[in-house]
């Protein structure tokens, strides 16, 4: 018989921890988890190992497995973000990562205006125009819009030429996707947000760093206002 995957156990435990069902300081045992989930000790060990690597659990001999506080978790891990978006802290998580975007994306756009290649500038402009058309057609809540939106933001982070900024791509994409999958992205996006996406792209294309930063800040602030208003 094939060995069961640790994935379902990992996801279920992750959701329970992020939702506060298993509070920091709670002590679990491998034997208890094995019995609860009805899987082998190997599967439990694999799930626990991943959660330990994410800073969510800590194993101690003769003690068991202890849930660690949120301040110790790997905040930018996309799995963690996904679990948090499934729980009661969803709205707060959307705010937290959008605040991260507000801190990072305007600077990335400024740097992109200074450093992007001609090919990158042209593609950023194409993606912005695509987003505007899809949004005006009422398709802002579609997979097609989501893919273009993620590609747009990823490319600006890459074009910044700063590897530290680019390293935030998965976390930002996870929240953009999570917001869409939760049905929180409108079919007709805010017109100002669409306008500022296009203006950001145009500024990057012509190498206007001040305008790129300004218009990026405008559209991120619009999103931030939306997610704060949803709380």
JSON list of C-alpha atoms in Angstrom, two decimals:
[
{"chain": "A", "resi": 1, "resn": "UNK", "atom": "CA", "xyz": [0.00, 0.00, 0.00]},
{"chain": "A", "resi": 2, "resn": "UNK", "atom": "CA", "xyz": [1.32, 3.46, -0.86]},
{"chain": "A", "resi": 3, "resn": "UNK", "atom": "CA", "xyz": [2.46, 5.69, 1.96]},
{"chain": "A", "resi": 4, "resn": "UNK", "atom": "CA", "xyz": [-0.03, 8.45, 2.74]},
{"chain": "A", "resi": 5, "resn": "UNK", "atom": "CA", "xyz": [1.10, 12.01, 2.02]},
{"chain": "A", "resi": 6, "resn": "UNK", "atom": "CA", "xyz": [1.77, 14.37, 4.91]},
{"chain": "A", "resi": 7, "resn": "UNK", "atom": "CA", "xyz": [0.19, 17.26, 2.97]},
{"chain": "A", "resi": 8, "resn": "UNK", "atom": "CA", "xyz": [-3.38, 17.00, 4.30]},
{"chain": "A", "resi": 9, "resn": "UNK", "atom": "CA", "xyz": [-2.17, 16.67, 7.88]},
{"chain": "A", "resi": 10, "resn": "UNK", "atom": "CA", "xyz": [0.20, 19.60, 7.40]},
{"chain": "A", "resi": 11, "resn": "UNK", "atom": "CA", "xyz": [-2.57, 21.82, 6.01]},
{"chain": "A", "resi": 12, "resn": "UNK", "atom": "CA", "xyz": [-5.04, 20.85, 8.72]},
{"chain": "A", "resi": 13, "resn": "UNK", "atom": "CA", "xyz": [-2.57, 21.46, 11.53]},
{"chain": "A", "resi": 14, "resn": "UNK", "atom": "CA", "xyz": [-1.47, 24.72, 9.93]},
{"chain": "A", "resi": 15, "resn": "UNK", "atom": "CA", "xyz": [-5.03, 26.00, 9.76]},
{"chain": "A", "resi": 16, "resn": "UNK", "atom": "CA", "xyz": [-5.70, 24.95, 13.36]},
{"chain": "A", "resi": 17, "resn": "UNK", "atom": "CA", "xyz": [-2.62, 26.76, 14.62]},
{"chain": "A", "resi": 18, "resn": "UNK", "atom": "CA", "xyz": [-3.17, 29.96, 12.64]},
{"chain": "A", "resi": 19, "resn": "UNK", "atom": "CA", "xyz": [-6.85, 30.04, 13.60]},
{"chain": "A", "resi": 20, "resn": "UNK", "atom": "CA", "xyz": [-5.94, 29.88, 17.30]},
{"chain": "A", "resi": 21, "resn": "UNK", "atom": "CA", "xyz": [-7.52, 26.49, 17.90]},
{"chain": "A", "resi": 22, "resn": "UNK", "atom": "CA", "xyz": [-4.10, 25.34, 19.05]},
{"chain": "A", "resi": 23, "resn": "UNK", "atom": "CA", "xyz": [-2.80, 28.23, 21.15]},
{"chain": "A", "resi": 24, "resn": "UNK", "atom": "CA", "xyz": [0.87, 29.12, 21.67]},
{"chain": "A", "resi": 25, "resn": "UNK", "atom": "CA", "xyz": [2.25, 26.94, 24.43]},
{"chain": "A", "resi": 26, "resn": "UNK", "atom": "CA", "xyz": [-0.09, 24.05, 23.65]},
{"chain": "A", "resi": 27, "resn": "UNK", "atom": "CA", "xyz": [1.76, 20.74, 23.81]},
{"chain": "A", "resi": 28, "resn": "UNK", "atom": "CA", "xyz": [1.03, 17.94, 21.35]},
{"chain": "A", "resi": 29, "resn": "UNK", "atom": "CA", "xyz": [2.46, 14.45, 21.10]},
{"chain": "A", "resi": 30, "resn": "UNK", "atom": "CA", "xyz": [3.33, 12.43, 18.03]},
{"chain": "A", "resi": 31, "resn": "UNK", "atom": "CA", "xyz": [1.31, 9.53, 19.40]},
{"chain": "A", "resi": 32, "resn": "UNK", "atom": "CA", "xyz": [-1.70, 11.76, 19.99]},
{"chain": "A", "resi": 33, "resn": "UNK", "atom": "CA", "xyz": [-1.51, 13.23, 16.49]},
{"chain": "A", "resi": 34, "resn": "UNK", "atom": "CA", "xyz": [-1.06, 9.77, 14.99]},
{"chain": "A", "resi": 35, "resn": "UNK", "atom": "CA", "xyz": [-4.23, 8.59, 16.69]},
{"chain": "A", "resi": 36, "resn": "UNK", "atom": "CA", "xyz": [-6.18, 11.75, 15.88]},
{"chain": "A", "resi": 37, "resn": "UNK", "atom": "CA", "xyz": [-5.39, 11.73, 12.17]},
{"chain": "A", "resi": 38, "resn": "UNK", "atom": "CA", "xyz": [-5.28, 7.99, 11.68]},
{"chain": "A", "resi": 39, "resn": "UNK", "atom": "CA", "xyz": [-2.00, 8.05, 9.76]},
{"chain": "A", "resi": 40, "resn": "UNK", "atom": "CA", "xyz": [1.45, 6.61, 10.33]},
{"chain": "A", "resi": 41, "resn": "UNK", "atom": "CA", "xyz": [4.07, 8.08, 12.64]},
{"chain": "A", "resi": 42, "resn": "UNK", "atom": "CA", "xyz": [6.18, 8.84, 9.56]},
{"chain": "A", "resi": 43, "resn": "UNK", "atom": "CA", "xyz": [3.45, 11.06, 8.10]},
{"chain": "A", "resi": 44, "resn": "UNK", "atom": "CA", "xyz": [3.07, 12.90, 11.41]},
{"chain": "A", "resi": 45, "resn": "UNK", "atom": "CA", "xyz": [6.83, 13.41, 11.70]},
{"chain": "A", "resi": 46, "resn": "UNK", "atom": "CA", "xyz": [6.99, 14.87, 8.19]},
{"chain": "A", "resi": 47, "resn": "UNK", "atom": "CA", "xyz": [4.16, 17.32, 8.88]},
{"chain": "A", "resi": 48, "resn": "UNK", "atom": "CA", "xyz": [5.70, 18.34, 12.20]},
{"chain": "A", "resi": 49, "resn": "UNK", "atom": "CA", "xyz": [9.12, 18.77, 10.57]},
{"chain": "A", "resi": 50, "resn": "UNK", "atom": "CA", "xyz": [7.70, 21.25, 8.05]},
{"chain": "A", "resi": 51, "resn": "UNK", "atom": "CA", "xyz": [5.90, 23.20, 10.79]},
{"chain": "A", "resi": 52, "resn": "UNK", "atom": "CA", "xyz": [9.10, 23.29, 12.82]},
{"chain": "A", "resi": 53, "resn": "UNK", "atom": "CA", "xyz": [10.97, 24.71, 9.83]},
{"chain": "A", "resi": 54, "resn": "UNK", "atom": "CA", "xyz": [8.27, 27.40, 9.58]},
{"chain": "A", "resi": 55, "resn": "UNK", "atom": "CA", "xyz": [8.77, 28.30, 13.23]},
{"chain": "A", "resi": 56, "resn": "UNK", "atom": "CA", "xyz": [5.28, 27.18, 14.22]},
{"chain": "A", "resi": 57, "resn": "UNK", "atom": "CA", "xyz": [6.18, 24.13, 16.31]},
{"chain": "A", "resi": 58, "resn": "UNK", "atom": "CA", "xyz": [9.09, 23.13, 18.50]},
{"chain": "A", "resi": 59, "resn": "UNK", "atom": "CA", "xyz": [9.91, 19.55, 19.49]},
{"chain": "A", "resi": 60, "resn": "UNK", "atom": "CA", "xyz": [11.55, 18.75, 22.80]},
{"chain": "A", "resi": 61, "resn": "UNK", "atom": "CA", "xyz": [12.53, 15.38, 24.13]},
{"chain": "A", "resi": 62, "resn": "UNK", "atom": "CA", "xyz": [10.31, 14.23, 27.02]},
{"chain": "A", "resi": 63, "resn": "UNK", "atom": "CA", "xyz": [8.05, 17.26, 26.49]},
{"chain": "A", "resi": 64, "resn": "UNK", "atom": "CA", "xyz": [6.42, 16.81, 23.10]},
{"chain": "A", "resi": 65, "resn": "UNK", "atom": "CA", "xyz": [5.65, 19.27, 20.34]},
{"chain": "A", "resi": 66, "resn": "UNK", "atom": "CA", "xyz": [4.90, 22.82, 21.49]},
{"chain": "A", "resi": 67, "resn": "UNK", "atom": "CA", "xyz": [3.03, 25.46, 19.49]},
{"chain": "A", "resi": 68, "resn": "UNK", "atom": "CA", "xyz": [5.17, 28.59, 19.15]},
{"chain": "A", "resi": 69, "resn": "UNK", "atom": "CA", "xyz": [3.86, 32.19, 19.18]},
{"chain": "A", "resi": 70, "resn": "UNK", "atom": "CA", "xyz": [3.06, 33.99, 15.91]},
{"chain": "A", "resi": 71, "resn": "UNK", "atom": "CA", "xyz": [6.09, 36.25, 16.35]},
{"chain": "A", "resi": 72, "resn": "UNK", "atom": "CA", "xyz": [8.27, 33.19, 15.63]},
{"chain": "A", "resi": 73, "resn": "UNK", "atom": "CA", "xyz": [6.47, 32.08, 12.47]},
{"chain": "A", "resi": 74, "resn": "UNK", "atom": "CA", "xyz": [7.87, 32.50, 8.94]},
{"chain": "A", "resi": 75, "resn": "UNK", "atom": "CA", "xyz": [5.54, 35.36, 8.08]},
{"chain": "A", "resi": 76, "resn": "UNK", "atom": "CA", "xyz": [6.31, 35.43, 4.34]},
{"chain": "A", "resi": 77, "resn": "UNK", "atom": "CA", "xyz": [5.82, 31.69, 3.77]},
{"chain": "A", "resi": 78, "resn": "UNK", "atom": "CA", "xyz": [3.06, 31.30, 1.19]},
{"chain": "A", "resi": 79, "resn": "UNK", "atom": "CA", "xyz": [1.65, 28.24, 2.93]},
{"chain": "A", "resi": 80, "resn": "UNK", "atom": "CA", "xyz": [1.30, 30.20, 6.16]},
{"chain": "A", "resi": 81, "resn": "UNK", "atom": "CA", "xyz": [-0.39, 33.07, 4.33]},
{"chain": "A", "resi": 82, "resn": "UNK", "atom": "CA", "xyz": [-2.81, 30.62, 2.72]},
{"chain": "A", "resi": 83, "resn": "UNK", "atom": "CA", "xyz": [-3.71, 29.10, 6.09]},
{"chain": "A", "resi": 84, "resn": "UNK", "atom": "CA", "xyz": [-4.23, 32.51, 7.63]},
{"chain": "A", "resi": 85, "resn": "UNK", "atom": "CA", "xyz": [-6.56, 33.49, 4.80]},
{"chain": "A", "resi": 86, "resn": "UNK", "atom": "CA", "xyz": [-8.72, 30.47, 5.62]},
{"chain": "A", "resi": 87, "resn": "UNK", "atom": "CA", "xyz": [-9.19, 31.42, 9.26]},
{"chain": "A", "resi": 88, "resn": "UNK", "atom": "CA", "xyz": [-10.86, 34.08, 11.38]},
{"chain": "A", "resi": 89, "resn": "UNK", "atom": "CA", "xyz": [-7.83, 36.35, 11.00]},
{"chain": "A", "resi": 90, "resn": "UNK", "atom": "CA", "xyz": [-8.31, 36.58, 7.23]},
{"chain": "A", "resi": 91, "resn": "UNK", "atom": "CA", "xyz": [-9.16, 40.28, 7.10]},
{"chain": "A", "resi": 92, "resn": "UNK", "atom": "CA", "xyz": [-6.23, 41.22, 9.31]},
{"chain": "A", "resi": 93, "resn": "UNK", "atom": "CA", "xyz": [-3.87, 39.17, 7.15]},
{"chain": "A", "resi": 94, "resn": "UNK", "atom": "CA", "xyz": [-5.07, 40.98, 4.04]},
{"chain": "A", "resi": 95, "resn": "UNK", "atom": "CA", "xyz": [-4.32, 44.29, 5.75]},
{"chain": "A", "resi": 96, "resn": "UNK", "atom": "CA", "xyz": [-0.88, 43.18, 6.97]},
{"chain": "A", "resi": 97, "resn": "UNK", "atom": "CA", "xyz": [0.36, 42.08, 3.56]},
{"chain": "A", "resi": 98, "resn": "UNK", "atom": "CA", "xyz": [-1.18, 45.07, 1.81]},
{"chain": "A", "resi": 99, "resn": "UNK", "atom": "CA", "xyz": [0.73, 47.27, 4.27]},
{"chain": "A", "resi": 100, "resn": "UNK", "atom": "CA", "xyz": [3.85, 45.40, 3.18]},
{"chain": "A", "resi": 101, "resn": "UNK", "atom": "CA", "xyz": [2.97, 46.16, -0.43]},
{"chain": "A", "resi": 102, "resn": "UNK", "atom": "CA", "xyz": [2.53, 49.84, 0.45]},
{"chain": "A", "resi": 103, "resn": "UNK", "atom": "CA", "xyz": [6.03, 49.88, 1.90]},
{"chain": "A", "resi": 104, "resn": "UNK", "atom": "CA", "xyz": [7.71, 47.97, -0.93]},
{"chain": "A", "resi": 105, "resn": "UNK", "atom": "CA", "xyz": [5.96, 48.46, -4.27]},
{"chain": "A", "resi": 106, "resn": "UNK", "atom": "CA", "xyz": [6.34, 52.25, -4.66]},
{"chain": "A", "resi": 107, "resn": "UNK", "atom": "CA", "xyz": [10.12, 51.94, -4.15]},
{"chain": "A", "resi": 108, "resn": "UNK", "atom": "CA", "xyz": [10.24, 48.96, -6.53]},
{"chain": "A", "resi": 109, "resn": "UNK", "atom": "CA", "xyz": [8.42, 51.03, -9.16]},
{"chain": "A", "resi": 110, "resn": "UNK", "atom": "CA", "xyz": [10.87, 53.92, -8.68]},
{"chain": "A", "resi": 111, "resn": "UNK", "atom": "CA", "xyz": [13.81, 51.58, -9.15]},
{"chain": "A", "resi": 112, "resn": "UNK", "atom": "CA", "xyz": [12.16, 49.90, -12.14]},
{"chain": "A", "resi": 113, "resn": "UNK", "atom": "CA", "xyz": [11.84, 53.27, -13.86]},
{"chain": "A", "resi": 114, "resn": "UNK", "atom": "CA", "xyz": [15.58, 53.65, -13.42]},
{"chain": "A", "resi": 115, "resn": "UNK", "atom": "CA", "xyz": [16.74, 50.10, -14.09]},
{"chain": "A", "resi": 116, "resn": "UNK", "atom": "CA", "xyz": [14.23, 48.13, -16.17]},
{"chain": "A", "resi": 117, "resn": "UNK", "atom": "CA", "xyz": [15.28, 46.82, -19.56]},
{"chain": "A", "resi": 118, "resn": "UNK", "atom": "CA", "xyz": [13.43, 47.91, -22.68]},
{"chain": "A", "resi": 119, "resn": "UNK", "atom": "CA", "xyz": [11.79, 44.51, -22.86]},
{"chain": "A", "resi": 120, "resn": "UNK", "atom": "CA", "xyz": [10.61, 44.77, -19.25]},
{"chain": "A", "resi": 121, "resn": "UNK", "atom": "CA", "xyz": [9.26, 48.29, -19.78]},
{"chain": "A", "resi": 122, "resn": "UNK", "atom": "CA", "xyz": [7.26, 47.18, -22.80]},
{"chain": "A", "resi": 123, "resn": "UNK", "atom": "CA", "xyz": [5.84, 44.14, -20.98]},
{"chain": "A", "resi": 124, "resn": "UNK", "atom": "CA", "xyz": [4.86, 46.16, -17.89]},
{"chain": "A", "resi": 125, "resn": "UNK", "atom": "CA", "xyz": [3.00, 48.57, -20.16]},
{"chain": "A", "resi": 126, "resn": "UNK", "atom": "CA", "xyz": [1.30, 45.71, -22.02]},
{"chain": "A", "resi": 127, "resn": "UNK", "atom": "CA", "xyz": [0.16, 44.08, -18.79]},
{"chain": "A", "resi": 128, "resn": "UNK", "atom": "CA", "xyz": [-1.21, 47.35, -17.42]},
{"chain": "A", "resi": 129, "resn": "UNK", "atom": "CA", "xyz": [-3.22, 47.93, -20.59]},
{"chain": "A", "resi": 130, "resn": "UNK", "atom": "CA", "xyz": [-4.48, 44.36, -20.40]},
{"chain": "A", "resi": 131, "resn": "UNK", "atom": "CA", "xyz": [-5.62, 44.90, -16.81]},
{"chain": "A", "resi": 132, "resn": "UNK", "atom": "CA", "xyz": [-7.39, 48.09, -17.78]},
{"chain": "A", "resi": 133, "resn": "UNK", "atom": "CA", "xyz": [-9.26, 46.41, -20.63]},
{"chain": "A", "resi": 134, "resn": "UNK", "atom": "CA", "xyz": [-10.26, 43.38, -18.56]},
{"chain": "A", "resi": 135, "resn": "UNK", "atom": "CA", "xyz": [-11.38, 45.63, -15.73]},
{"chain": "A", "resi": 136, "resn": "UNK", "atom": "CA", "xyz": [-13.48, 47.82, -17.98]},
{"chain": "A", "resi": 137, "resn": "UNK", "atom": "CA", "xyz": [-15.04, 44.67, -19.45]},
{"chain": "A", "resi": 138, "resn": "UNK", "atom": "CA", "xyz": [-16.15, 43.58, -15.97]},
{"chain": "A", "resi": 139, "resn": "UNK", "atom": "CA", "xyz": [-13.65, 40.72, -15.81]},
{"chain": "A", "resi": 140, "resn": "UNK", "atom": "CA", "xyz": [-11.72, 41.83, -12.74]},
{"chain": "A", "resi": 141, "resn": "UNK", "atom": "CA", "xyz": [-12.77, 38.73, -10.81]},
{"chain": "A", "resi": 142, "resn": "UNK", "atom": "CA", "xyz": [-11.57, 36.23, -13.44]},
{"chain": "A", "resi": 143, "resn": "UNK", "atom": "CA", "xyz": [-8.52, 33.98, -13.52]},
{"chain": "A", "resi": 144, "resn": "UNK", "atom": "CA", "xyz": [-7.32, 35.87, -16.61]},
{"chain": "A", "resi": 145, "resn": "UNK", "atom": "CA", "xyz": [-7.28, 39.17, -14.70]},
{"chain": "A", "resi": 146, "resn": "UNK", "atom": "CA", "xyz": [-5.62, 37.52, -11.71]},
{"chain": "A", "resi": 147, "resn": "UNK", "atom": "CA", "xyz": [-2.82, 36.07, -13.84]},
{"chain": "A", "resi": 148, "resn": "UNK", "atom": "CA", "xyz": [-2.14, 39.43, -15.50]},
{"chain": "A", "resi": 149, "resn": "UNK", "atom": "CA", "xyz": [-2.25, 41.23, -12.15]},
{"chain": "A", "resi": 150, "resn": "UNK", "atom": "CA", "xyz": [0.28, 38.90, -10.54]},
{"chain": "A", "resi": 151, "resn": "UNK", "atom": "CA", "xyz": [2.52, 39.06, -13.62]},
{"chain": "A", "resi": 152, "resn": "UNK", "atom": "CA", "xyz": [2.39, 42.88, -13.53]},
{"chain": "A", "resi": 153, "resn": "UNK", "atom": "CA", "xyz": [3.44, 43.14, -9.89]},
{"chain": "A", "resi": 154, "resn": "UNK", "atom": "CA", "xyz": [6.03, 40.37, -10.19]},
{"chain": "A", "resi": 155, "resn": "UNK", "atom": "CA", "xyz": [7.66, 42.08, -13.13]},
{"chain": "A", "resi": 156, "resn": "UNK", "atom": "CA", "xyz": [7.91, 45.44, -11.38]},
{"chain": "A", "resi": 157, "resn": "UNK", "atom": "CA", "xyz": [9.60, 43.75, -8.41]},
{"chain": "A", "resi": 158, "resn": "UNK", "atom": "CA", "xyz": [11.99, 41.91, -10.74]},
{"chain": "A", "resi": 159, "resn": "UNK", "atom": "CA", "xyz": [12.70, 45.03, -12.80]},
{"chain": "A", "resi": 160, "resn": "UNK", "atom": "CA", "xyz": [13.70, 46.90, -9.64]},
{"chain": "A", "resi": 161, "resn": "UNK", "atom": "CA", "xyz": [16.99, 45.02, -9.82]},
{"chain": "A", "resi": 162, "resn": "UNK", "atom": "CA", "xyz": [16.85, 44.51, -6.05]},
{"chain": "A", "resi": 163, "resn": "UNK", "atom": "CA", "xyz": [16.85, 40.84, -5.06]},
{"chain": "A", "resi": 164, "resn": "UNK", "atom": "CA", "xyz": [15.54, 41.60, -1.57]},
{"chain": "A", "resi": 165, "resn": "UNK", "atom": "CA", "xyz": [12.48, 43.35, -3.02]},
{"chain": "A", "resi": 166, "resn": "UNK", "atom": "CA", "xyz": [12.00, 40.58, -5.59]},
{"chain": "A", "resi": 167, "resn": "UNK", "atom": "CA", "xyz": [12.06, 38.00, -2.77]},
{"chain": "A", "resi": 168, "resn": "UNK", "atom": "CA", "xyz": [8.65, 39.29, -1.61]},
{"chain": "A", "resi": 169, "resn": "UNK", "atom": "CA", "xyz": [6.99, 38.22, -4.88]},
{"chain": "A", "resi": 170, "resn": "UNK", "atom": "CA", "xyz": [5.54, 34.92, -3.62]},
{"chain": "A", "resi": 171, "resn": "UNK", "atom": "CA", "xyz": [4.00, 36.49, -0.51]},
{"chain": "A", "resi": 172, "resn": "UNK", "atom": "CA", "xyz": [2.45, 39.36, -2.43]},
{"chain": "A", "resi": 173, "resn": "UNK", "atom": "CA", "xyz": [1.17, 37.02, -5.14]},
{"chain": "A", "resi": 174, "resn": "UNK", "atom": "CA", "xyz": [-0.31, 34.73, -2.49]},
{"chain": "A", "resi": 175, "resn": "UNK", "atom": "CA", "xyz": [-2.40, 37.53, -1.06]},
{"chain": "A", "resi": 176, "resn": "UNK", "atom": "CA", "xyz": [-3.46, 38.88, -4.46]},
{"chain": "A", "resi": 177, "resn": "UNK", "atom": "CA", "xyz": [-4.56, 35.34, -5.37]},
{"chain": "A", "resi": 178, "resn": "UNK", "atom": "CA", "xyz": [-6.10, 34.71, -1.97]},
{"chain": "A", "resi": 179, "resn": "UNK", "atom": "CA", "xyz": [-8.16, 37.89, -2.17]},
{"chain": "A", "resi": 180, "resn": "UNK", "atom": "CA", "xyz": [-9.41, 36.85, -5.60]},
{"chain": "A", "resi": 181, "resn": "UNK", "atom": "CA", "xyz": [-10.23, 33.29, -4.57]},
{"chain": "A", "resi": 182, "resn": "UNK", "atom": "CA", "xyz": [-12.16, 34.58, -1.57]},
{"chain": "A", "resi": 183, "resn": "UNK", "atom": "CA", "xyz": [-14.36, 36.59, -3.92]},
{"chain": "A", "resi": 184, "resn": "UNK", "atom": "CA", "xyz": [-13.05, 39.91, -2.64]},
{"chain": "A", "resi": 185, "resn": "UNK", "atom": "CA", "xyz": [-11.80, 41.23, -5.99]},
{"chain": "A", "resi": 186, "resn": "UNK", "atom": "CA", "xyz": [-14.61, 43.12, -7.78]},
{"chain": "A", "resi": 187, "resn": "UNK", "atom": "CA", "xyz": [-15.60, 42.30, -11.32]},
{"chain": "A", "resi": 188, "resn": "UNK", "atom": "CA", "xyz": [-15.21, 45.98, -12.14]},
{"chain": "A", "resi": 189, "resn": "UNK", "atom": "CA", "xyz": [-12.10, 47.15, -10.26]},
{"chain": "A", "resi": 190, "resn": "UNK", "atom": "CA", "xyz": [-11.92, 50.65, -8.81]},
{"chain": "A", "resi": 191, "resn": "UNK", "atom": "CA", "xyz": [-11.40, 52.98, -11.76]},
{"chain": "A", "resi": 192, "resn": "UNK", "atom": "CA", "xyz": [-8.72, 54.97, -9.95]},
{"chain": "A", "resi": 193, "resn": "UNK", "atom": "CA", "xyz": [-6.74, 51.81, -9.24]},
{"chain": "A", "resi": 194, "resn": "UNK", "atom": "CA", "xyz": [-6.84, 50.80, -12.91]},
{"chain": "A", "resi": 195, "resn": "UNK", "atom": "CA", "xyz": [-5.85, 54.32, -13.96]},
{"chain": "A", "resi": 196, "resn": "UNK", "atom": "CA", "xyz": [-2.89, 54.32, -11.61]},
{"chain": "A", "resi": 197, "resn": "UNK", "atom": "CA", "xyz": [-1.72, 50.91, -12.82]},
{"chain": "A", "resi": 198, "resn": "UNK", "atom": "CA", "xyz": [-1.57, 52.32, -16.35]},
{"chain": "A", "resi": 199, "resn": "UNK", "atom": "CA", "xyz": [0.09, 55.52, -15.19]},
{"chain": "A", "resi": 200, "resn": "UNK", "atom": "CA", "xyz": [2.67, 53.54, -13.22]},
{"chain": "A", "resi": 201, "resn": "UNK", "atom": "CA", "xyz": [3.49, 51.49, -16.31]},
{"chain": "A", "resi": 202, "resn": "UNK", "atom": "CA", "xyz": [3.72, 54.57, -18.49]},
{"chain": "A", "resi": 203, "resn": "UNK", "atom": "CA", "xyz": [6.05, 56.25, -15.99]},
{"chain": "A", "resi": 204, "resn": "UNK", "atom": "CA", "xyz": [8.30, 53.18, -15.85]},
{"chain": "A", "resi": 205, "resn": "UNK", "atom": "CA", "xyz": [8.31, 52.99, -19.65]},
{"chain": "A", "resi": 206, "resn": "UNK", "atom": "CA", "xyz": [9.54, 56.57, -19.98]},
{"chain": "A", "resi": 207, "resn": "UNK", "atom": "CA", "xyz": [11.93, 56.35, -17.02]},
{"chain": "A", "resi": 208, "resn": "UNK", "atom": "CA", "xyz": [10.07, 58.80, -14.76]},
{"chain": "A", "resi": 209, "resn": "UNK", "atom": "CA", "xyz": [10.96, 57.52, -11.28]},
{"chain": "A", "resi": 210, "resn": "UNK", "atom": "CA", "xyz": [8.97, 60.15, -9.34]},
{"chain": "A", "resi": 211, "resn": "UNK", "atom": "CA", "xyz": [5.76, 59.47, -11.27]},
{"chain": "A", "resi": 212, "resn": "UNK", "atom": "CA", "xyz": [6.22, 55.69, -11.04]},
{"chain": "A", "resi": 213, "resn": "UNK", "atom": "CA", "xyz": [6.51, 55.86, -7.27]},
{"chain": "A", "resi": 214, "resn": "UNK", "atom": "CA", "xyz": [3.59, 58.30, -6.98]},
{"chain": "A", "resi": 215, "resn": "UNK", "atom": "CA", "xyz": [1.12, 56.31, -9.05]},
{"chain": "A", "resi": 216, "resn": "UNK", "atom": "CA", "xyz": [2.11, 53.01, -7.44]},
{"chain": "A", "resi": 217, "resn": "UNK", "atom": "CA", "xyz": [1.49, 54.51, -4.04]},
{"chain": "A", "resi": 218, "resn": "UNK", "atom": "CA", "xyz": [-1.91, 55.70, -5.23]},
{"chain": "A", "resi": 219, "resn": "UNK", "atom": "CA", "xyz": [-3.12, 52.25, -6.35]},
{"chain": "A", "resi": 220, "resn": "UNK", "atom": "CA", "xyz": [-1.72, 50.43, -3.32]},
{"chain": "A", "resi": 221, "resn": "UNK", "atom": "CA", "xyz": [-3.38, 52.98, -1.04]},
{"chain": "A", "resi": 222, "resn": "UNK", "atom": "CA", "xyz": [-6.67, 52.29, -2.83]},
{"chain": "A", "resi": 223, "resn": "UNK", "atom": "CA", "xyz": [-6.34, 48.56, -2.17]},
{"chain": "A", "resi": 224, "resn": "UNK", "atom": "CA", "xyz": [-5.32, 49.22, 1.42]},
{"chain": "A", "resi": 225, "resn": "UNK", "atom": "CA", "xyz": [-8.43, 51.32, 1.95]},
{"chain": "A", "resi": 226, "resn": "UNK", "atom": "CA", "xyz": [-10.56, 48.50, 0.52]},
{"chain": "A", "resi": 227, "resn": "UNK", "atom": "CA", "xyz": [-9.12, 45.77, 2.75]},
{"chain": "A", "resi": 228, "resn": "UNK", "atom": "CA", "xyz": [-9.23, 47.97, 5.84]},
{"chain": "A", "resi": 229, "resn": "UNK", "atom": "CA", "xyz": [-12.85, 48.76, 5.08]},
{"chain": "A", "resi": 230, "resn": "UNK", "atom": "CA", "xyz": [-13.68, 45.04, 4.89]},
{"chain": "A", "resi": 231, "resn": "UNK", "atom": "CA", "xyz": [-12.65, 44.45, 8.50]}
]
